[in-house]
Amino acid sequence: MDLIIVSRLAEGFFLNCKLFALTLLFALPLGLIISFGSMSKVKGIAYITKTIVWVIRGLPLLLLLLIIYYAPGLIGESSPWGTRVSGRFTAATIAFVINYACYFSEIFRGGIQSIPVGQTEAGQVLGMTKSQIFFKVILMQVIKRIVPPMSNEIITLVKDTTLARLIANKEILMMAQEYVARGLIVPLFSSGLFFLAFIGGLTLLFGWFERKLDYFRV
Amino acid sequence: MAVLEVENIRKEFGKTVVLRDVSFELEQGHAIAIIGSSGSGKTTLLRCLNFLERPDGGIIRVKGEVLFDANDPATHGEAEIRKKRLHFGMVFQAFNLFPQYTALHNVTLASELLAKERYKGSKDWRAEIRDIENKALSILEQMGLADKINLYPYQLSGGQQQRVAIARALALQPDILCFDEPTSALDPELTGEVLRVIRSLAEKHTTMAIVTHEMAFARDVADEVIFLDNGLIVERGKAKDVIDNPQEERTQQFLARYTQD
């Protein structure tokens, strides 16, 4: 295969990687905040948060992407995303962050609630503050428990980044399809290799991380 | 002098009244055993002392100071309650050790965090680390765990885990050490090693409140026994008197079940 094709595909895949990294960067902390919201003792907050999570998880990511890209322009005078490439990428990032933060929040919630209440109580009777109990006692146990479901979700995220082409982000599959239009099918198949390599690397990373946490059992 | 005074403690969960009206004192250096059938309110009483539950009525005093008064909201603040908890140590039935820390770190963690807080952000607290560790090491040694300090909880037997838990509670030098059925999760063989440790603490005049189903142990180790039934103290007296020669009919019925087998 032509070197130009490979470099075009790599260029596209760089966008996938960028979207992937930014989504993780923002969706992980946001997901943690949302999980606290859905576990809030204040009924109103828990109710609102759970409704939001239901709506976001209930809509296809593809539809969410289109809503976030087009809806502001339909409501307001002009689209906040502008007509530039960077605007389309920002819209995609926001859609991905919102979507994945909601999925992550449920994983966090499950992880936090699976830790026996005795751990919190043991911290309390030792005079620890709520935040000390969370960061020094609970968090590490939660991380250990959520590595497997998280790795699933993160791998899905890698592949979902291809949806960004729906609002004309030039990600790898969009690049490959240009060749399909010209009668070349091989670039489309070879784009799969990029994903296989990337996810292979991630899988090794998760395995390493799980082994790192093997020193204790919960 | 009574180090602990509990007056008219009442606790309800919804419509269920768990503690009706419980009052007792505990002398410095004494051990009190709290016995009674399941659901009698023993555990809830201990949890009230450690502020894991908030009593609906009554007063708790330690060394004359009112720690909690149900009628005085000023004693209910979250931050103060946190400090007041330090008057009490708590050993749980399920150990509740922190799985990600070694035995030694389980014992030192809370002291380290408190030291860090005292120095308010400055790094000088690290100078105290050695003291904290040395103290923890000597307590663990007393518990017969000198060779286990670097093991993680999952690498320890139940009895060893419970002894680490006792060391962890002792490290903060509480005025009163509470035990909530400390051997109920252990098989008979492991029960012995934990009871031996508690017995040695009693011999050193550690002030203790022990909820237990081990009647022979309560009789031998405790100075006093409280028999709790349906949220009320039915009988209270010297340990040997209550267990060998109970006066109340309800206590006799309860203890009869233990002497049968």
mmCIF file of N, CA and C in Angstrom, chain B residues 94-167:
data_model
loop_
_atom_site.group_PDB
_atom_site.id
_atom_site.type_symbol
_atom_site.label_atom_id
_atom_site.label_comp_id
_atom_site.label_asym_id
_atom_site.label_seq_id
_atom_site.Cartn_x
_atom_site.Cartn_y
_atom_site.Cartn_z
ATOM 1 N N ALA B 94 -16.581 -7.753 62.293
ATOM 2 C CA ALA B 94 -16.029 -8.147 60.987
ATOM 3 C C ALA B 94 -14.631 -7.562 60.751
ATOM 4 N N PHE B 95 -13.934 -7.192 61.794
ATOM 5 C CA PHE B 95 -12.562 -6.623 61.755
ATOM 6 C C PHE B 95 -12.483 -5.271 61.054
ATOM 7 N N ASN B 96 -13.006 -5.247 59.794
ATOM 8 C CA ASN B 96 -12.962 -4.015 59.001
ATOM 9 C C ASN B 96 -11.571 -3.423 58.865
ATOM 10 N N LEU B 97 -10.581 -4.259 58.683
ATOM 11 C CA LEU B 97 -9.241 -3.744 58.380
ATOM 12 C C LEU B 97 -9.247 -3.153 56.976
ATOM 13 N N PHE B 98 -8.308 -2.231 56.716
ATOM 14 C CA PHE B 98 -8.201 -1.643 55.385
ATOM 15 C C PHE B 98 -7.356 -2.575 54.515
ATOM 16 N N PRO B 99 -7.954 -3.189 53.492
ATOM 17 C CA PRO B 99 -7.258 -4.265 52.770
ATOM 18 C C PRO B 99 -6.005 -3.818 52.021
ATOM 19 N N GLN B 100 -5.944 -2.516 51.652
ATOM 20 C CA GLN B 100 -4.814 -2.083 50.819
ATOM 21 C C GLN B 100 -3.593 -1.677 51.629
ATOM 22 N N TYR B 101 -3.687 -1.793 52.956
ATOM 23 C CA TYR B 101 -2.542 -1.433 53.798
ATOM 24 C C TYR B 101 -2.039 -2.643 54.582
ATOM 25 N N THR B 102 -0.741 -2.605 54.886
ATOM 26 C CA THR B 102 -0.172 -3.679 55.696
ATOM 27 C C THR B 102 -0.704 -3.560 57.129
ATOM 28 N N ALA B 103 -0.445 -4.612 57.914
ATOM 29 C CA ALA B 103 -0.876 -4.601 59.316
ATOM 30 C C ALA B 103 -0.355 -3.341 60.005
ATOM 31 N N LEU B 104 0.923 -3.050 59.791
ATOM 32 C CA LEU B 104 1.518 -1.878 60.446
ATOM 33 C C LEU B 104 0.839 -0.586 59.993
ATOM 34 N N HIS B 105 0.630 -0.465 58.695
ATOM 35 C CA HIS B 105 0.029 0.763 58.175
ATOM 36 C C HIS B 105 -1.426 0.921 58.622
ATOM 37 N N ASN B 106 -2.131 -0.209 58.773
ATOM 38 C CA ASN B 106 -3.481 -0.144 59.339
ATOM 39 C C ASN B 106 -3.463 0.524 60.706
ATOM 40 N N VAL B 107 -2.416 0.210 61.472
ATOM 41 C CA VAL B 107 -2.336 0.739 62.838
ATOM 42 C C VAL B 107 -1.885 2.203 62.840
ATOM 43 N N THR B 108 -1.010 2.569 61.897
ATOM 44 C CA THR B 108 -0.451 3.930 61.941
ATOM 45 C C THR B 108 -1.283 4.966 61.184
ATOM 46 N N LEU B 109 -2.110 4.508 60.234
ATOM 47 C CA LEU B 109 -2.773 5.442 59.312
ATOM 48 C C LEU B 109 -3.477 6.610 60.017
ATOM 49 N N ALA B 110 -4.363 6.284 60.974
ATOM 50 C CA ALA B 110 -5.154 7.347 61.610
ATOM 51 C C ALA B 110 -4.255 8.318 62.376
ATOM 52 N N SER B 111 -3.238 7.786 63.069
ATOM 53 C CA SER B 111 -2.328 8.663 63.815
ATOM 54 C C SER B 111 -1.573 9.589 62.869
ATOM 55 N N GLU B 112 -1.171 9.048 61.724
ATOM 56 C CA GLU B 112 -0.462 9.869 60.736
ATOM 57 C C GLU B 112 -1.353 11.004 60.236
ATOM 58 N N LEU B 113 -2.609 10.663 59.937
ATOM 59 C CA LEU B 113 -3.517 11.685 59.427
ATOM 60 C C LEU B 113 -3.773 12.763 60.476
ATOM 61 N N LEU B 114 -3.887 12.338 61.734
ATOM 62 C CA LEU B 114 -4.104 13.316 62.801
ATOM 63 C C LEU B 114 -2.873 14.201 62.975
ATOM 64 N N ALA B 115 -1.684 13.607 62.880
ATOM 65 C CA ALA B 115 -0.452 14.385 63.006
ATOM 66 C C ALA B 115 -0.362 15.402 61.867
ATOM 67 N N LYS B 116 -0.688 14.926 60.661
ATOM 68 C CA LYS B 116 -0.657 15.797 59.490
ATOM 69 C C LYS B 116 -1.579 16.998 59.703
ATOM 70 N N GLU B 117 -2.738 16.734 60.302
ATOM 71 C CA GLU B 117 -3.708 17.792 60.538
ATOM 72 C C GLU B 117 -3.197 18.804 61.561
ATOM 73 N N ARG B 118 -2.533 18.280 62.587
ATOM 74 C CA ARG B 118 -2.020 19.174 63.632
ATOM 75 C C ARG B 118 -1.018 20.169 63.064
ATOM 76 N N TYR B 119 -0.255 19.724 62.072
ATOM 77 C CA TYR B 119 0.780 20.605 61.516
ATOM 78 C C TYR B 119 0.273 21.458 60.365
ATOM 79 N N LYS B 120 -1.019 21.335 60.082
ATOM 80 C CA LYS B 120 -1.695 22.203 59.101
ATOM 81 C C LYS B 120 -0.876 22.478 57.842
ATOM 82 N N GLY B 121 -0.647 21.463 57.069
ATOM 83 C CA GLY B 121 -0.014 21.687 55.769
ATOM 84 C C GLY B 121 1.504 21.705 55.780
ATOM 85 N N SER B 122 2.130 22.047 56.904
ATOM 86 C CA SER B 122 3.595 22.009 56.919
ATOM 87 C C SER B 122 4.041 20.552 56.954
ATOM 88 N N LYS B 123 5.255 20.289 56.481
ATOM 89 C CA LYS B 123 5.674 18.892 56.358
ATOM 90 C C LYS B 123 6.333 18.359 57.627
ATOM 91 N N ASP B 124 6.312 19.190 58.678
ATOM 92 C CA ASP B 124 7.007 18.794 59.903
ATOM 93 C C ASP B 124 6.416 17.561 60.562
ATOM 94 N N TRP B 125 5.176 17.223 60.168
ATOM 95 C CA TRP B 125 4.545 16.059 60.795
ATOM 96 C C TRP B 125 5.368 14.797 60.556
ATOM 97 N N ARG B 126 6.198 14.835 59.514
ATOM 98 C CA ARG B 126 6.981 13.641 59.190
ATOM 99 C C ARG B 126 7.943 13.263 60.308
ATOM 100 N N ALA B 127 8.319 14.273 61.094
ATOM 101 C CA ALA B 127 9.202 13.996 62.223
ATOM 102 C C ALA B 127 8.512 13.063 63.223
ATOM 103 N N GLU B 128 7.196 13.108 63.231
ATOM 104 C CA GLU B 128 6.458 12.279 64.187
ATOM 105 C C GLU B 128 6.273 10.854 63.696
ATOM 106 N N ILE B 129 6.487 10.666 62.406
ATOM 107 C CA ILE B 129 6.241 9.355 61.817
ATOM 108 C C ILE B 129 6.957 8.245 62.577
ATOM 109 N N ARG B 130 8.217 8.502 62.902
ATOM 110 C CA ARG B 130 8.997 7.467 63.572
ATOM 111 C C ARG B 130 8.371 7.091 64.918
ATOM 112 N N ASP B 131 7.961 8.111 65.672
ATOM 113 C CA ASP B 131 7.300 7.867 66.957
ATOM 114 C C ASP B 131 6.036 7.034 66.766
ATOM 115 N N ILE B 132 5.250 7.458 65.773
ATOM 116 C CA ILE B 132 3.988 6.764 65.515
ATOM 117 C C ILE B 132 4.266 5.303 65.166
ATOM 118 N N GLU B 133 5.285 5.096 64.336
ATOM 119 C CA GLU B 133 5.607 3.732 63.928
ATOM 120 C C GLU B 133 6.125 2.900 65.092
ATOM 121 N N ASN B 134 6.982 3.507 65.890
ATOM 122 C CA ASN B 134 7.513 2.759 67.027
ATOM 123 C C ASN B 134 6.410 2.342 67.992
ATOM 124 N N LYS B 135 5.487 3.272 68.201
ATOM 125 C CA LYS B 135 4.374 2.970 69.098
ATOM 126 C C LYS B 135 3.530 1.822 68.526
ATOM 127 N N ALA B 136 3.266 1.918 67.220
ATOM 128 C CA ALA B 136 2.467 0.884 66.563
ATOM 129 C C ALA B 136 3.174 -0.467 66.642
ATOM 130 N N LEU B 137 4.485 -0.447 66.445
ATOM 131 C CA LEU B 137 5.242 -1.693 66.493
ATOM 132 C C LEU B 137 5.143 -2.327 67.876
ATOM 133 N N SER B 138 5.241 -1.513 68.912
ATOM 134 C CA SER B 138 5.216 -2.100 70.250
ATOM 135 C C SER B 138 3.825 -2.648 70.578
ATOM 136 N N ILE B 139 2.778 -1.956 70.068
ATOM 137 C CA ILE B 139 1.425 -2.489 70.301
ATOM 138 C C ILE B 139 1.230 -3.807 69.551
ATOM 139 N N LEU B 140 1.703 -3.836 68.299
ATOM 140 C CA LEU B 140 1.558 -5.068 67.520
ATOM 141 C C LEU B 140 2.335 -6.217 68.173
ATOM 142 N N GLU B 141 3.450 -5.860 68.763
ATOM 143 C CA GLU B 141 4.238 -6.876 69.454
ATOM 144 C C GLU B 141 3.461 -7.432 70.654
ATOM 145 N N GLN B 142 2.848 -6.526 71.396
ATOM 146 C CA GLN B 142 1.992 -6.952 72.515
ATOM 147 C C GLN B 142 0.900 -7.902 72.053
ATOM 148 N N MET B 143 0.414 -7.672 70.831
ATOM 149 C CA MET B 143 -0.659 -8.504 70.290
ATOM 150 C C MET B 143 -0.103 -9.816 69.739
ATOM 151 N N GLY B 144 1.207 -9.999 69.849
ATOM 152 C CA GLY B 144 1.826 -11.224 69.347
ATOM 153 C C GLY B 144 1.944 -11.241 67.839
ATOM 154 N N LEU B 145 2.083 -10.058 67.225
ATOM 155 C CA LEU B 145 2.097 -9.992 65.761
ATOM 156 C C LEU B 145 3.393 -9.407 65.225
ATOM 157 N N ALA B 146 4.454 -9.461 66.020
ATOM 158 C CA ALA B 146 5.716 -8.828 65.615
ATOM 159 C C ALA B 146 6.180 -9.304 64.242
ATOM 160 N N ASP B 147 5.909 -10.559 63.904
ATOM 161 C CA ASP B 147 6.389 -11.093 62.616
ATOM 162 C C ASP B 147 5.389 -10.906 61.481
ATOM 163 N N LYS B 148 4.282 -10.221 61.766
ATOM 164 C CA LYS B 148 3.240 -10.083 60.727
ATOM 165 C C LYS B 148 3.058 -8.648 60.268
ATOM 166 N N ILE B 149 3.901 -7.745 60.734
ATOM 167 C CA ILE B 149 3.625 -6.318 60.515
ATOM 168 C C ILE B 149 3.572 -5.923 59.046
ATOM 169 N N ASN B 150 4.295 -6.635 58.191
ATOM 170 C CA ASN B 150 4.325 -6.236 56.783
ATOM 171 C C ASN B 150 3.372 -7.043 55.909
ATOM 172 N N LEU B 151 2.523 -7.825 56.530
ATOM 173 C CA LEU B 151 1.564 -8.610 55.754
ATOM 174 C C LEU B 151 0.276 -7.816 55.556
ATOM 175 N N TYR B 152 -0.391 -8.132 54.446
ATOM 176 C CA TYR B 152 -1.672 -7.501 54.158
ATOM 177 C C TYR B 152 -2.790 -8.321 54.808
ATOM 178 N N PRO B 153 -3.923 -7.670 55.106
ATOM 179 C CA PRO B 153 -4.996 -8.378 55.805
ATOM 180 C C PRO B 153 -5.344 -9.750 55.218
ATOM 181 N N TYR B 154 -5.382 -9.864 53.870
ATOM 182 C CA TYR B 154 -5.800 -11.150 53.302
ATOM 183 C C TYR B 154 -4.792 -12.268 53.594
ATOM 184 N N GLN B 155 -3.578 -11.863 53.980
ATOM 185 C CA GLN B 155 -2.557 -12.874 54.278
ATOM 186 C C GLN B 155 -2.618 -13.333 55.738
ATOM 187 N N LEU B 156 -3.539 -12.760 56.505
ATOM 188 C CA LEU B 156 -3.626 -13.075 57.931
ATOM 189 C C LEU B 156 -4.858 -13.927 58.219
ATOM 190 N N SER B 157 -4.782 -14.730 59.272
ATOM 191 C CA SER B 157 -5.972 -15.486 59.694
ATOM 192 C C SER B 157 -6.950 -14.523 60.363
ATOM 193 N N GLY B 158 -8.172 -14.985 60.561
ATOM 194 C CA GLY B 158 -9.188 -14.150 61.197
ATOM 195 C C GLY B 158 -8.743 -13.638 62.562
ATOM 196 N N GLY B 159 -8.147 -14.537 63.331
ATOM 197 C CA GLY B 159 -7.713 -14.152 64.673
ATOM 198 C C GLY B 159 -6.607 -13.099 64.616
ATOM 199 N N GLN B 160 -5.709 -13.267 63.660
ATOM 200 C CA GLN B 160 -4.631 -12.276 63.507
ATOM 201 C C GLN B 160 -5.199 -10.936 63.053
ATOM 202 N N GLN B 161 -6.156 -11.001 62.106
ATOM 203 C CA GLN B 161 -6.774 -9.753 61.644
ATOM 204 C C GLN B 161 -7.442 -9.014 62.799
ATOM 205 N N GLN B 162 -8.144 -9.776 63.646
ATOM 206 C CA GLN B 162 -8.829 -9.113 64.754
ATOM 207 C C GLN B 162 -7.829 -8.521 65.734
ATOM 208 N N ARG B 163 -6.685 -9.168 65.890
ATOM 209 C CA ARG B 163 -5.673 -8.598 66.790
ATOM 210 C C ARG B 163 -5.068 -7.323 66.205
ATOM 211 N N VAL B 164 -4.904 -7.293 64.860
ATOM 212 C CA VAL B 164 -4.466 -6.041 64.229
ATOM 213 C C VAL B 164 -5.513 -4.957 64.486
ATOM 214 N N ALA B 165 -6.785 -5.330 64.368
ATOM 215 C CA ALA B 165 -7.865 -4.362 64.587
ATOM 216 C C ALA B 165 -7.823 -3.820 66.020
ATOM 217 N N ILE B 166 -7.515 -4.679 66.964
ATOM 218 C CA ILE B 166 -7.406 -4.235 68.365
ATOM 219 C C ILE B 166 -6.222 -3.271 68.495
ATOM 220 N N ALA B 167 -5.108 -3.627 67.851
ATOM 221 C CA ALA B 167 -3.933 -2.741 67.882
ATOM 222 C C ALA B 167 -4.257 -1.393 67.265
#
